Coordinates of C-alpha atoms and ligand atoms in Angstrom, one line a residue:
M1 CA 143.8 30.9 123.1
S2 CA 144.0 35.0 122.2
V3 CA 145.4 36.0 118.8
T4 CA 144.9 38.7 116.9
N5 CA 143.3 39.3 113.4
Q6 CA 146.7 40.4 112.2
Q7 CA 147.7 37.1 113.2
I8 CA 145.4 35.2 111.1
A9 CA 145.7 37.0 108.3
A10 CA 149.9 36.7 108.4
I11 CA 149.4 33.3 108.3
F12 CA 146.8 33.7 104.7
Q13 CA 150.1 36.0 103.6
Q14 CA 152.6 33.8 103.8
M15 CA 150.5 30.8 102.4
A16 CA 149.9 32.9 99.3
D17 CA 154.1 34.0 99.7
I18 CA 155.1 30.3 99.7
L19 CA 152.6 29.2 97.1
S20 CA 154.2 32.1 95.0
I21 CA 157.3 31.0 95.4
L22 CA 156.3 27.6 94.2
D23 CA 155.3 28.6 91.5
G24 CA 151.5 27.3 92.1
D25 CA 148.5 28.2 91.3
H26 CA 147.3 31.5 90.4
F27 CA 143.6 31.6 91.6
R28 CA 144.4 29.7 95.5
I29 CA 147.7 32.7 95.5
L30 CA 144.9 35.5 94.5
S31 CA 142.5 33.5 97.0
F32 CA 144.9 33.5 100.6
Q33 CA 146.1 37.1 99.0
K34 CA 142.3 38.0 99.4
S35 CA 141.5 36.7 102.7
A36 CA 144.7 37.6 104.5
R37 CA 143.5 41.4 103.3
I38 CA 139.8 41.0 104.5
I39 CA 140.7 39.2 107.5
E40 CA 143.3 42.4 108.4
E41 CA 140.4 44.4 107.9
L42 CA 137.9 43.0 110.2
V43 CA 136.2 44.3 112.2
D44 CA 135.2 41.4 113.9
D45 CA 137.3 40.0 116.4
L46 CA 138.0 36.5 115.1
A47 CA 139.3 34.7 118.6
S48 CA 136.1 36.1 120.3
I49 CA 133.7 34.6 117.2
G50 CA 135.5 31.4 118.1
P51 CA 136.1 28.1 116.0
D52 CA 132.8 28.0 115.4
E53 CA 132.7 27.2 110.8
K54 CA 129.4 28.3 110.5
M55 CA 129.7 31.9 112.5
L56 CA 133.0 32.5 110.3
A57 CA 131.6 31.9 106.6
G58 CA 129.3 34.0 107.8
I59 CA 131.9 37.0 107.6
Q60 CA 131.3 39.0 104.5
G61 CA 133.9 38.3 102.3
I62 CA 134.9 35.0 103.9
G63 CA 134.0 31.6 102.3
K64 CA 133.4 28.4 103.2
G65 CA 137.3 27.3 103.1
T66 CA 138.8 30.5 105.0
A67 CA 136.1 29.4 107.4
Q68 CA 137.2 26.2 108.0
R69 CA 140.9 26.9 108.1
I70 CA 139.9 30.1 110.4
A71 CA 138.4 27.5 112.8
E72 CA 141.7 25.2 112.5
F73 CA 143.8 27.4 113.4
L74 CA 142.0 29.0 116.5
R75 CA 141.4 25.1 117.5
T76 CA 144.3 24.0 117.2
G77 CA 147.2 27.3 116.9
Q78 CA 147.9 25.7 113.8
I79 CA 146.6 25.3 109.9
K80 CA 147.8 21.9 108.2
D81 CA 147.7 23.8 104.7
H82 CA 150.1 25.8 105.5
Q83 CA 152.1 23.6 107.6
D84 CA 152.8 21.2 104.0
L85 CA 153.6 24.2 102.0
L86 CA 156.2 25.0 105.0
A87 CA 157.8 22.2 104.4
Q88 CA 158.0 22.8 100.8
I89 CA 160.8 25.1 101.3
P90 CA 164.0 25.8 103.0
P91 CA 162.9 27.1 107.1
G92 CA 165.3 30.1 106.0
L93 CA 163.1 31.7 103.3
P94 CA 160.2 33.5 105.1
A95 CA 162.8 35.0 106.9
L96 CA 164.0 36.4 103.2
L97 CA 160.2 37.8 102.5
G98 CA 160.2 40.6 105.5
I99 CA 163.6 42.2 104.0
S100 CA 162.8 45.5 101.6
G101 CA 162.4 44.6 98.3
M102 CA 162.0 41.0 98.3
G103 CA 158.6 40.0 97.3
P104 CA 158.1 36.3 96.6
K105 CA 159.5 36.3 93.0
T106 CA 163.0 37.3 94.0
V107 CA 163.1 34.6 96.5
A108 CA 161.8 32.3 94.8
L109 CA 164.8 33.7 91.7
L110 CA 167.6 33.9 94.6
W111 CA 166.6 30.1 96.3
R112 CA 166.5 28.0 92.8
E113 CA 169.3 29.9 90.4
A114 CA 171.5 30.8 93.2
G115 CA 170.9 28.3 95.9
V116 CA 169.9 31.1 99.0
D117 CA 167.7 29.5 101.1
S118 CA 168.2 32.3 104.3
I119 CA 169.6 35.5 105.2
D120 CA 172.9 34.1 106.2
T121 CA 173.4 32.8 102.8
L122 CA 171.8 35.7 100.9
K123 CA 174.5 37.3 102.9
S124 CA 177.5 35.8 102.2
K125 CA 176.7 35.2 98.3
L126 CA 176.5 39.5 98.7
E127 CA 180.0 39.4 99.9
S128 CA 181.6 37.0 97.7
D129 CA 180.0 38.5 94.5
G130 CA 177.8 35.1 94.4
L131 CA 175.0 36.7 92.4
T132 CA 176.2 38.5 89.4
G133 CA 175.7 36.8 85.8
I134 CA 172.5 35.4 87.6
K135 CA 169.5 36.1 84.9
G136 CA 166.9 38.1 86.4
L137 CA 169.6 40.0 89.0
G138 CA 170.9 43.4 87.0
P139 CA 174.0 45.3 89.0
K140 CA 171.2 47.3 90.0
K141 CA 169.0 45.0 92.1
I142 CA 172.0 43.1 93.8
E143 CA 173.1 46.8 95.2
N144 CA 169.5 47.4 96.5
L145 CA 169.6 43.9 98.1
K146 CA 173.0 45.1 99.8
Q147 CA 171.5 48.3 101.2
S148 CA 168.2 46.5 101.9
L149 CA 170.4 43.9 104.3
T150 CA 172.4 46.5 105.8
F151 CA 169.4 48.5 107.4
A152 CA 167.2 45.8 108.3
A153 CA 170.4 44.8 110.2
S154 CA 170.6 48.5 111.5
S155 CA 167.6 48.7 112.2
E156 CA 166.6 48.0 116.1
T157 CA 163.4 45.2 114.2
K158 CA 162.7 44.3 118.2
R159 CA 161.3 47.4 118.8
R160 CA 157.5 47.1 117.8
R161 CA 155.7 49.7 115.7
L162 CA 152.9 52.4 117.7
G163 CA 150.4 50.8 116.6
D164 CA 151.1 46.6 117.3
A165 CA 152.0 48.0 121.7
L166 CA 149.2 50.2 121.7
M167 CA 146.4 47.1 121.0
L168 CA 148.4 44.8 123.3
A169 CA 148.8 47.4 126.0
N170 CA 144.9 48.4 126.3
W171 CA 144.7 44.2 126.3
F172 CA 146.2 44.6 129.4
L173 CA 144.8 47.1 130.8
T174 CA 141.3 45.8 130.4
E175 CA 141.8 43.0 132.1
L176 CA 144.5 44.8 134.8
R177 CA 140.9 46.7 135.0
K178 CA 138.6 43.8 136.4
M179 CA 141.1 42.4 138.9
P180 CA 140.4 43.1 142.2
G181 CA 141.4 46.2 144.0
V182 CA 142.8 47.9 141.3
K183 CA 141.9 51.5 141.3
D184 CA 143.7 52.8 137.9
A185 CA 145.6 51.1 135.5
N186 CA 148.3 52.8 133.0
Y187 CA 150.3 52.7 130.4
A188 CA 153.6 54.8 130.6
G189 CA 157.3 54.7 128.6
S190 CA 157.7 55.7 125.9
L191 CA 153.8 54.2 124.1
R192 CA 152.6 56.9 126.5
R193 CA 154.9 59.6 125.1
G194 CA 153.5 58.3 121.5
K195 CA 157.0 57.3 119.9
E196 CA 156.3 55.4 117.1
T197 CA 158.4 52.1 117.9
I198 CA 158.2 50.9 121.1
G199 CA 161.0 49.2 123.3
D200 CA 158.8 47.5 126.2
I201 CA 155.8 48.4 127.5
D202 CA 155.2 49.9 130.7
L203 CA 152.3 49.0 132.8
L204 CA 150.9 51.2 136.2
V205 CA 148.6 49.9 138.6
A206 CA 147.1 51.5 141.5
A207 CA 146.0 49.8 144.4
D208 CA 146.2 49.2 148.4
D209 CA 149.2 46.8 149.3
K210 CA 147.4 44.7 150.4
H211 CA 145.6 43.7 147.3
A212 CA 149.3 44.2 145.0
Q213 CA 150.3 40.6 145.0
A214 CA 147.0 38.5 144.0
I215 CA 147.3 42.0 140.8
S216 CA 150.7 40.0 140.5
D217 CA 149.6 36.8 140.9
A218 CA 147.2 37.2 138.2
F219 CA 149.0 39.2 136.1
V220 CA 151.8 37.0 135.3
K221 CA 148.9 34.1 134.7
L222 CA 147.0 36.3 132.3
D223 CA 146.2 34.6 128.8
L224 CA 149.0 36.3 126.1
V225 CA 151.9 35.8 128.6
E226 CA 154.2 33.3 127.4
T227 CA 157.4 33.5 129.9
I228 CA 157.6 35.1 133.6
L229 CA 160.9 37.0 133.3
A230 CA 160.6 38.4 137.3
Q231 CA 158.1 38.5 139.4
G232 CA 157.5 40.6 143.2
K233 CA 154.7 41.8 144.8
T234 CA 154.9 45.0 143.0
K235 CA 157.6 44.3 140.4
S236 CA 156.8 42.5 137.3
S237 CA 158.2 41.5 133.9
V238 CA 156.7 39.5 131.2
R239 CA 157.2 38.3 127.5
V240 CA 154.2 37.6 125.8
A241 CA 153.6 34.9 123.2
P242 CA 155.4 35.3 119.8
T243 CA 152.2 34.9 118.0
A244 CA 150.9 38.3 120.5
G245 CA 154.3 40.3 119.3
G246 CA 156.4 38.9 121.4
M247 CA 157.6 42.3 123.8
Q248 CA 158.3 42.7 127.0
V249 CA 155.1 43.7 130.0
D250 CA 156.6 45.5 132.9
L251 CA 154.0 45.8 136.0
R252 CA 154.5 47.7 138.9
V253 CA 151.8 47.7 141.5
L254 CA 151.8 51.0 143.3
E255 CA 149.7 53.0 146.0
P256 CA 147.2 55.0 144.8
E257 CA 148.7 57.9 147.6
S258 CA 151.9 57.9 145.5
Y259 CA 150.5 56.9 141.7
G260 CA 150.9 59.9 140.0
A261 CA 154.4 60.4 140.9
A262 CA 154.8 57.2 139.6
L263 CA 153.4 57.7 136.4
L264 CA 155.6 60.6 135.9
Y265 CA 158.4 58.8 136.9
F266 CA 157.7 55.5 134.1
T267 CA 155.9 58.1 131.5
G268 CA 159.7 59.5 130.9
S269 CA 161.5 60.0 129.1
K270 CA 164.4 59.5 131.0
E271 CA 166.3 63.1 130.0
H272 CA 162.8 64.7 131.4
N273 CA 162.9 63.5 134.1
V274 CA 166.9 64.4 135.1
R275 CA 165.2 68.4 134.3
L276 CA 162.9 67.3 136.8
R277 CA 164.6 66.4 139.5
E278 CA 167.3 69.1 138.8
L279 CA 164.3 71.9 139.1
A280 CA 162.9 70.2 141.9
I281 CA 166.5 70.3 143.8
K282 CA 167.4 73.9 143.2
Q283 CA 163.5 74.5 145.1
G284 CA 164.8 72.7 147.7
M285 CA 163.1 69.5 146.8
K286 CA 163.3 66.4 146.0
L287 CA 161.7 64.1 143.5
N288 CA 161.7 60.3 143.4
E289 CA 159.3 57.7 141.9
Y290 CA 157.4 58.1 144.8
A291 CA 156.7 61.7 145.6
L292 CA 158.1 65.3 145.5
T293 CA 158.9 66.2 149.2
R294 CA 160.9 69.3 150.7
D295 CA 162.5 67.6 154.4
D296 CA 161.2 64.3 153.8
K297 CA 157.8 65.7 154.1
P298 CA 155.6 64.7 150.7
V299 CA 154.3 68.3 149.2
A300 CA 152.8 66.7 146.0
S301 CA 152.2 62.6 144.4
K302 CA 149.2 61.8 143.9
T303 CA 148.5 63.4 140.4
E304 CA 151.1 64.3 137.9
T305 CA 149.3 67.6 137.5
D306 CA 149.7 68.0 141.1
I307 CA 153.6 68.3 140.7
Y308 CA 153.9 69.8 137.6
R309 CA 151.9 72.4 139.5
A310 CA 154.9 72.7 142.5
L311 CA 157.1 72.8 140.3
G312 CA 155.8 75.7 139.6
L313 CA 154.7 74.4 136.0
D314 CA 152.1 73.5 133.7
Y315 CA 151.0 70.0 133.0
I316 CA 153.3 68.9 130.0
P317 CA 151.7 66.5 127.8
P318 CA 153.1 63.2 127.8
E319 CA 154.3 63.2 124.2
L320 CA 156.4 66.5 124.6
R321 CA 158.7 65.1 127.3
E322 CA 161.2 64.8 125.9
D323 CA 163.8 67.5 127.2
H324 CA 163.1 69.9 123.9
G325 CA 162.6 72.7 125.8
E326 CA 159.2 71.7 127.0
I327 CA 159.8 72.4 130.8
A328 CA 160.9 76.3 129.8
L329 CA 157.5 76.3 128.6
A330 CA 156.0 75.0 131.0
T331 CA 157.7 77.6 133.1
E332 CA 156.1 80.4 131.0
G333 CA 152.9 79.4 130.4
K334 CA 153.9 78.8 126.9
L335 CA 153.2 75.1 125.9
P336 CA 150.9 75.0 122.7
E337 CA 147.5 73.2 123.0
L338 CA 147.9 69.9 121.3
V339 CA 146.0 68.9 118.1
R340 CA 143.4 65.8 119.6
V341 CA 141.6 63.2 117.2
E342 CA 138.1 64.9 118.0
D343 CA 139.7 68.2 116.3
I344 CA 140.3 66.5 113.0
A345 CA 137.0 66.8 110.6
A346 CA 138.3 65.9 107.1
E347 CA 140.0 62.9 105.5
L348 CA 142.1 63.6 102.8
H349 CA 143.8 60.8 101.2
C350 CA 141.8 56.9 101.5
H351 CA 141.2 54.9 98.5
T352 CA 138.2 53.1 97.2
D353 CA 137.4 49.8 95.3
A354 CA 138.3 51.8 92.1
S355 CA 142.1 51.2 93.0
D356 CA 143.5 49.3 95.8
G357 CA 141.0 50.4 98.5
S358 CA 138.0 47.5 99.8
L359 CA 135.6 50.4 99.9
T360 CA 132.9 51.5 97.4
I361 CA 133.0 55.8 96.8
L362 CA 129.6 55.9 99.3
E363 CA 131.2 52.9 101.6
M364 CA 134.2 55.6 102.4
A365 CA 132.2 59.1 102.6
M366 CA 129.6 56.8 104.8
L367 CA 132.4 56.4 107.2
A368 CA 132.9 59.4 107.1
I369 CA 129.7 60.9 108.3
E370 CA 129.9 58.5 111.0
R371 CA 133.1 60.3 112.3
G372 CA 131.3 63.4 112.4
F373 CA 133.9 64.7 109.2
H374 CA 132.9 67.6 107.3
T375 CA 134.6 67.1 104.1
I376 CA 136.5 63.6 102.5
A377 CA 138.4 64.0 99.5
I378 CA 138.6 60.5 97.7
T379 CA 141.9 60.0 96.2
D380 CA 142.4 57.1 94.5
H381 CA 146.1 55.9 92.6
S382 CA 147.0 57.0 89.4
K383 CA 148.2 55.1 86.5
S384 CA 151.6 54.2 87.5
Q385 CA 151.4 52.1 90.5
T386 CA 149.9 49.0 88.5
V387 CA 150.0 47.1 91.6
A388 CA 147.3 49.1 93.7
N389 CA 145.5 48.9 90.0
G390 CA 146.0 52.3 89.6
L391 CA 143.3 54.8 86.9
S392 CA 144.6 55.5 83.6
E393 CA 143.7 58.6 82.3
E394 CA 140.0 57.6 80.9
R395 CA 139.4 55.7 84.0
L396 CA 140.1 58.6 86.4
E397 CA 137.9 60.7 83.8
Q398 CA 134.9 58.0 85.3
H399 CA 135.8 57.8 88.5
I400 CA 135.7 61.8 88.4
L401 CA 131.7 61.9 86.9
A402 CA 131.1 58.9 89.7
V403 CA 132.2 60.7 92.7
R404 CA 130.3 63.4 91.8
E405 CA 127.3 61.5 91.6
V406 CA 128.1 60.1 95.0
A407 CA 129.0 63.9 96.0
K408 CA 125.2 64.9 94.6
Q409 CA 123.5 62.1 96.6
L410 CA 125.1 62.9 99.8
K411 CA 125.0 67.1 99.8
G412 CA 124.0 68.5 102.7
R413 CA 125.8 65.7 104.4
I414 CA 129.4 66.1 103.8
N415 CA 131.7 67.4 101.6
L416 CA 132.7 64.7 99.0
L417 CA 135.8 66.2 96.9
V418 CA 137.0 64.3 94.0
G419 CA 140.7 63.9 94.4
S420 CA 144.0 62.2 93.6
E421 CA 147.0 60.1 95.2
V422 CA 149.0 60.9 92.1
D423 CA 152.4 59.5 91.8
I424 CA 155.4 61.2 92.0
L425 CA 157.5 59.8 89.4
A426 CA 161.2 59.0 89.5
D427 CA 162.0 62.6 88.2
G428 CA 159.5 64.7 90.1
K429 CA 156.8 65.1 87.1
L430 CA 153.5 63.5 88.0
D431 CA 151.9 60.7 86.9
Y432 CA 148.8 62.6 84.9
S433 CA 149.1 65.8 83.0
N434 CA 148.0 69.4 84.4
S435 CA 145.4 69.8 82.5
L436 CA 143.7 66.6 84.6
L437 CA 145.1 67.2 87.5
K438 CA 143.3 70.5 86.9
E439 CA 139.5 68.3 86.6
L440 CA 139.8 67.7 90.4
D441 CA 138.9 69.1 93.4
I442 CA 142.3 68.1 95.3
V443 CA 145.7 66.9 94.4
V444 CA 147.5 64.8 96.7
A445 CA 151.3 63.9 95.2
S446 CA 153.3 61.1 97.0
P447 CA 156.5 59.0 95.8
H448 CA 156.3 55.6 95.4
H449 CA 158.7 53.6 94.0
A450 CA 162.1 54.6 93.3
L451 CA 162.6 55.2 97.1
N452 CA 166.5 54.1 97.3
Q453 CA 167.4 56.8 94.7
D454 CA 170.3 59.2 95.9
P455 CA 169.6 62.5 98.2
A456 CA 170.0 65.2 96.0
K457 CA 168.2 63.6 93.2
A458 CA 165.1 63.3 95.8
T459 CA 165.1 67.0 96.8
K460 CA 164.5 67.9 93.2
R461 CA 162.2 65.0 92.6
L462 CA 160.3 66.5 95.3
L463 CA 160.8 69.9 95.6
K464 CA 159.3 69.6 91.7
A465 CA 155.9 67.9 93.5
I466 CA 155.6 71.0 95.6
E467 CA 155.8 73.4 92.8
N468 CA 153.1 72.0 90.7
P469 CA 150.3 74.5 89.9
Y470 CA 148.1 71.6 91.3
V471 CA 149.3 70.1 94.3
S472 CA 147.5 70.8 97.7
I473 CA 149.1 67.9 99.7
I474 CA 152.5 65.8 99.4
G475 CA 151.9 63.0 100.8
H476 CA 154.1 60.3 102.7
P477 CA 156.6 62.4 101.9
T478 CA 159.7 59.9 102.1
G479 CA 157.7 56.4 101.4
R480 CA 159.5 55.1 104.3
I481 CA 158.0 51.9 106.5
I482 CA 158.8 51.8 109.6
N483 CA 161.6 49.2 110.0
R484 CA 161.2 47.6 106.4
R485 CA 162.8 50.8 104.1
P486 CA 164.1 53.8 105.0
G487 CA 162.7 56.0 101.8
L488 CA 163.8 59.0 100.3
S489 CA 166.4 61.4 102.3
P490 CA 165.9 64.6 100.7
D491 CA 167.2 68.2 102.7
M492 CA 164.0 68.8 104.0
K493 CA 164.8 71.8 104.6
Q494 CA 164.4 73.0 101.5
L495 CA 161.0 70.7 100.5
F496 CA 159.7 72.5 103.6
H497 CA 160.8 76.4 102.5
A498 CA 159.7 75.5 99.3
A499 CA 156.1 73.9 101.1
A500 CA 155.7 77.2 103.3
Q501 CA 156.0 79.6 100.5
R502 CA 153.7 77.7 98.4
G503 CA 151.3 77.0 101.1
V504 CA 151.4 73.6 100.1
A505 CA 150.8 71.4 103.3
L506 CA 153.2 67.8 104.3
E507 CA 151.0 64.6 105.3
I508 CA 151.8 62.9 108.6
N509 CA 150.7 59.6 107.1
A510 CA 149.0 58.3 110.4
N511 CA 149.3 54.5 109.4
H512 CA 151.6 53.3 112.1
Y513 CA 153.5 51.2 108.9
R514 CA 154.7 54.9 107.8
L515 CA 154.5 57.6 110.6
D516 CA 155.5 59.7 107.5
L517 CA 156.3 62.8 108.2
R518 CA 158.0 61.3 111.2
D519 CA 157.8 63.3 114.6
T520 CA 161.2 65.0 114.4
H521 CA 160.2 66.6 110.6
A522 CA 156.7 67.2 111.3
R523 CA 158.9 69.6 114.4
A524 CA 161.0 71.1 111.9
A525 CA 157.8 71.6 109.4
I526 CA 155.8 73.5 111.6
E527 CA 158.8 75.6 113.2
A528 CA 159.8 76.6 108.9
G529 CA 155.4 77.3 109.1
V530 CA 154.6 74.2 107.1
K531 CA 150.9 73.0 107.3
L532 CA 150.5 69.9 107.8
A533 CA 147.3 67.1 106.9
I534 CA 146.8 64.5 109.1
D535 CA 145.4 61.5 106.9
T536 CA 145.3 57.9 107.2
D537 CA 145.0 56.9 103.3
A538 CA 142.4 54.5 104.4
H539 CA 141.6 51.3 102.5
G540 CA 139.0 49.8 104.6
V541 CA 137.0 49.7 107.5
S542 CA 138.9 50.0 110.3
D543 CA 141.5 52.6 108.7
F544 CA 140.0 55.9 110.4
D545 CA 141.5 54.2 113.8
Q546 CA 144.8 54.9 112.5
L547 CA 144.4 58.4 113.0
I548 CA 145.4 58.2 116.6
Y549 CA 148.9 57.4 115.5
G550 CA 149.0 60.2 113.0
V551 CA 148.0 62.6 115.9
L552 CA 151.0 61.3 118.7
T553 CA 153.2 62.5 116.1
A554 CA 151.7 65.0 115.4
R555 CA 151.5 66.3 119.3
R556 CA 154.9 65.1 119.5
A557 CA 156.2 67.1 116.8
G558 CA 154.4 70.2 118.7
A559 CA 151.3 70.9 116.4
T560 CA 148.3 72.6 117.2
K561 CA 145.4 73.0 115.4
A562 CA 146.0 75.5 113.8
D563 CA 148.8 73.7 112.4
V564 CA 147.0 70.9 110.8
V565 CA 144.7 71.4 107.6
N566 CA 142.2 68.5 108.5
C567 CA 141.4 71.0 111.6
M568 CA 139.5 74.2 109.2
S569 CA 135.9 74.6 109.4
A570 CA 134.9 73.3 106.4
D571 CA 135.3 77.0 104.8
A572 CA 138.5 77.7 105.3
L573 CA 139.5 74.1 104.0
K574 CA 138.0 74.6 100.7
K575 CA 139.6 78.1 100.8
W576 CA 143.2 76.9 101.4
I577 CA 142.8 74.5 99.2
A578 CA 142.0 77.0 96.1
S579 CA 144.9 79.2 98.1
T580 CA 147.4 76.3 96.3
R581 CA 145.6 75.7 93.0
K582 CA 147.0 78.7 90.8
Ligands
DGT601 P1 161.6 52.6 125.2 O1 160.9 51.1 126.1 O2 162.6 51.6 125.0 O3 160.3 52.4 123.9 O4 161.8 53.4 126.1 P2 161.4 53.7 127.7 O5 161.0 55.4 127.8 O6 159.8 53.2 127.5 O7 162.4 53.4 129.0 P3 162.0 51.8 129.8 O8 160.9 51.4 129.3 O9 163.4 51.4 129.8 O10 161.8 53.0 130.9 C1 160.5 53.6 131.0 C2 160.8 55.1 132.2 O11 161.2 54.7 133.2 C3 161.6 55.8 131.2 O12 161.1 56.4 130.2 C4 162.0 57.1 131.9 C5 161.9 55.9 133.3 N1 163.3 55.5 133.9 C6 164.1 54.1 133.8 N2 164.8 54.2 134.4 C7 165.3 54.9 134.5 C8 166.3 55.7 135.1 O13 167.2 55.0 135.0 N3 166.7 57.4 135.1 C9 165.0 57.6 135.3 N4 165.5 59.5 135.7 N5 164.5 57.0 134.8 C10 164.1 56.2 134.8
CA602 CA1 159.1 50.9 127.9
CA603 CA1 160.3 49.1 130.8
ZN604 ZN1 150.8 56.6 98.7

């Protein structure tokens, strides 16, 4: 059976949540939570290790009990403790936990005091005012629940996050590339364009016709496939198992000769394709998924570059193919040279075990060195973030000394900056005084709570943070979580104007749950002259791998190296930070 660490982690998290709903033992809850976190961050793939308790218990941070449960899951697809816990609550409760603002405590309260046992009963109670008067559920909280429910219903929850889809697609590509006759394999569609959520995965394979049937047959029999939706020689469609995310995956097998034309067609977007076809017709040619032709004779088909060139265009990177003016730019040779992962040379937002990260200052710095970065800023949470173990003023003072000590050890290998991810409070004040912020090398200011406030208040709040004389970066400016909560909706134009004036950077948080700023906002920010920061907000070992999602988002926004502060040289970055602090 193929399962991901994330799926196993989710089960441990659910055990913690159910136990918490049932008011169970505090230490067991913490222990399940800790296991979930460790599993989620593991570099090793548990399924590849297999149900070997000894091996599993040998992994750092995984105890005997956890190892037993993981082995049980890998062997049987279930964990008995998990099933026992599920049996003690109504089957509709776990779904409630998926709604924004619904922690185990709220779910328990709704269940015990109001008999809410599913999303449907919650809906009908909210509609009939059946929750008023319940202790612990003020009118404000009820209003928030209503909003969260509307958002959950309206957002296309079937669309999957970029990171999940990309991992799944890469798994399929690895399998496909092993098959006899496969000359090339890629993903196309919205995934190749780097969109933040993906409807279905579109895979393309180049192979001679004689291999096509065998490839299709092998594809629909792959491990993760649960349902075959359609199968033909060159065109198949499957759904993967719910434990692997339940996504639909389409496969086309094509002659190598027409691979470029197919890649172009199936990468989309539809709107981009329409423009290309119009352009072809204007030039007396025809473009379809097999070739660009003139008088039924092929002009170009093998690579996308050939086709773009034959149409008189520069190669257009997939992330720009949204009919947002990219064809005009490509005609004039004016496409931006988009930022790449390799261009990122600094991480300016990350957490250590001083707040809610899992690594020490030194471990975090070493990861940045391994990446070849010249600078890393340690930015742990500020005091209001009590759930994230935010630092009190006293602890921050100690932390500053600790980071400076490690910085001394690593001198010459990396510039280790001491910073803070300081909370932007609901009224726009920051969580530490300016005199304390002044002691730091860099300040990232981010909103974490009061994310339902009305747009005018949110605008004022964020403007105030931008105006603070020690802030260099606004972290995840809206606080949205994809498919979960919409976050703040401030007047972005005002923010961009203020940020450009002050030279403050706005973050594209690369975590694929966030991607905040989103692509469209980042594009508008660049146009307004705002600098962007692409940071992973790393909390653990594997988080730097999220960089790609932030970079894809920046590329969709048309960002070049010059737009991104993390691409600056060490000296230029130092100067820029200094210029924001006055
Ligand atoms: P998704 O899956 O909703 O995230 O978005 P896409 O863009 O991956 O859309 P999908 O999977 O329906 O189709 C993949 C690509 O195939 C699409 O981006 C463009 C191309 N395509 C599909 N249907 C049509 C069509 O009717 N006309 C044109 N011109 N292109 C199409
Ligand atoms: Ca698709
Ligand atoms: Ca599709
Ligand atoms: Zn944050």
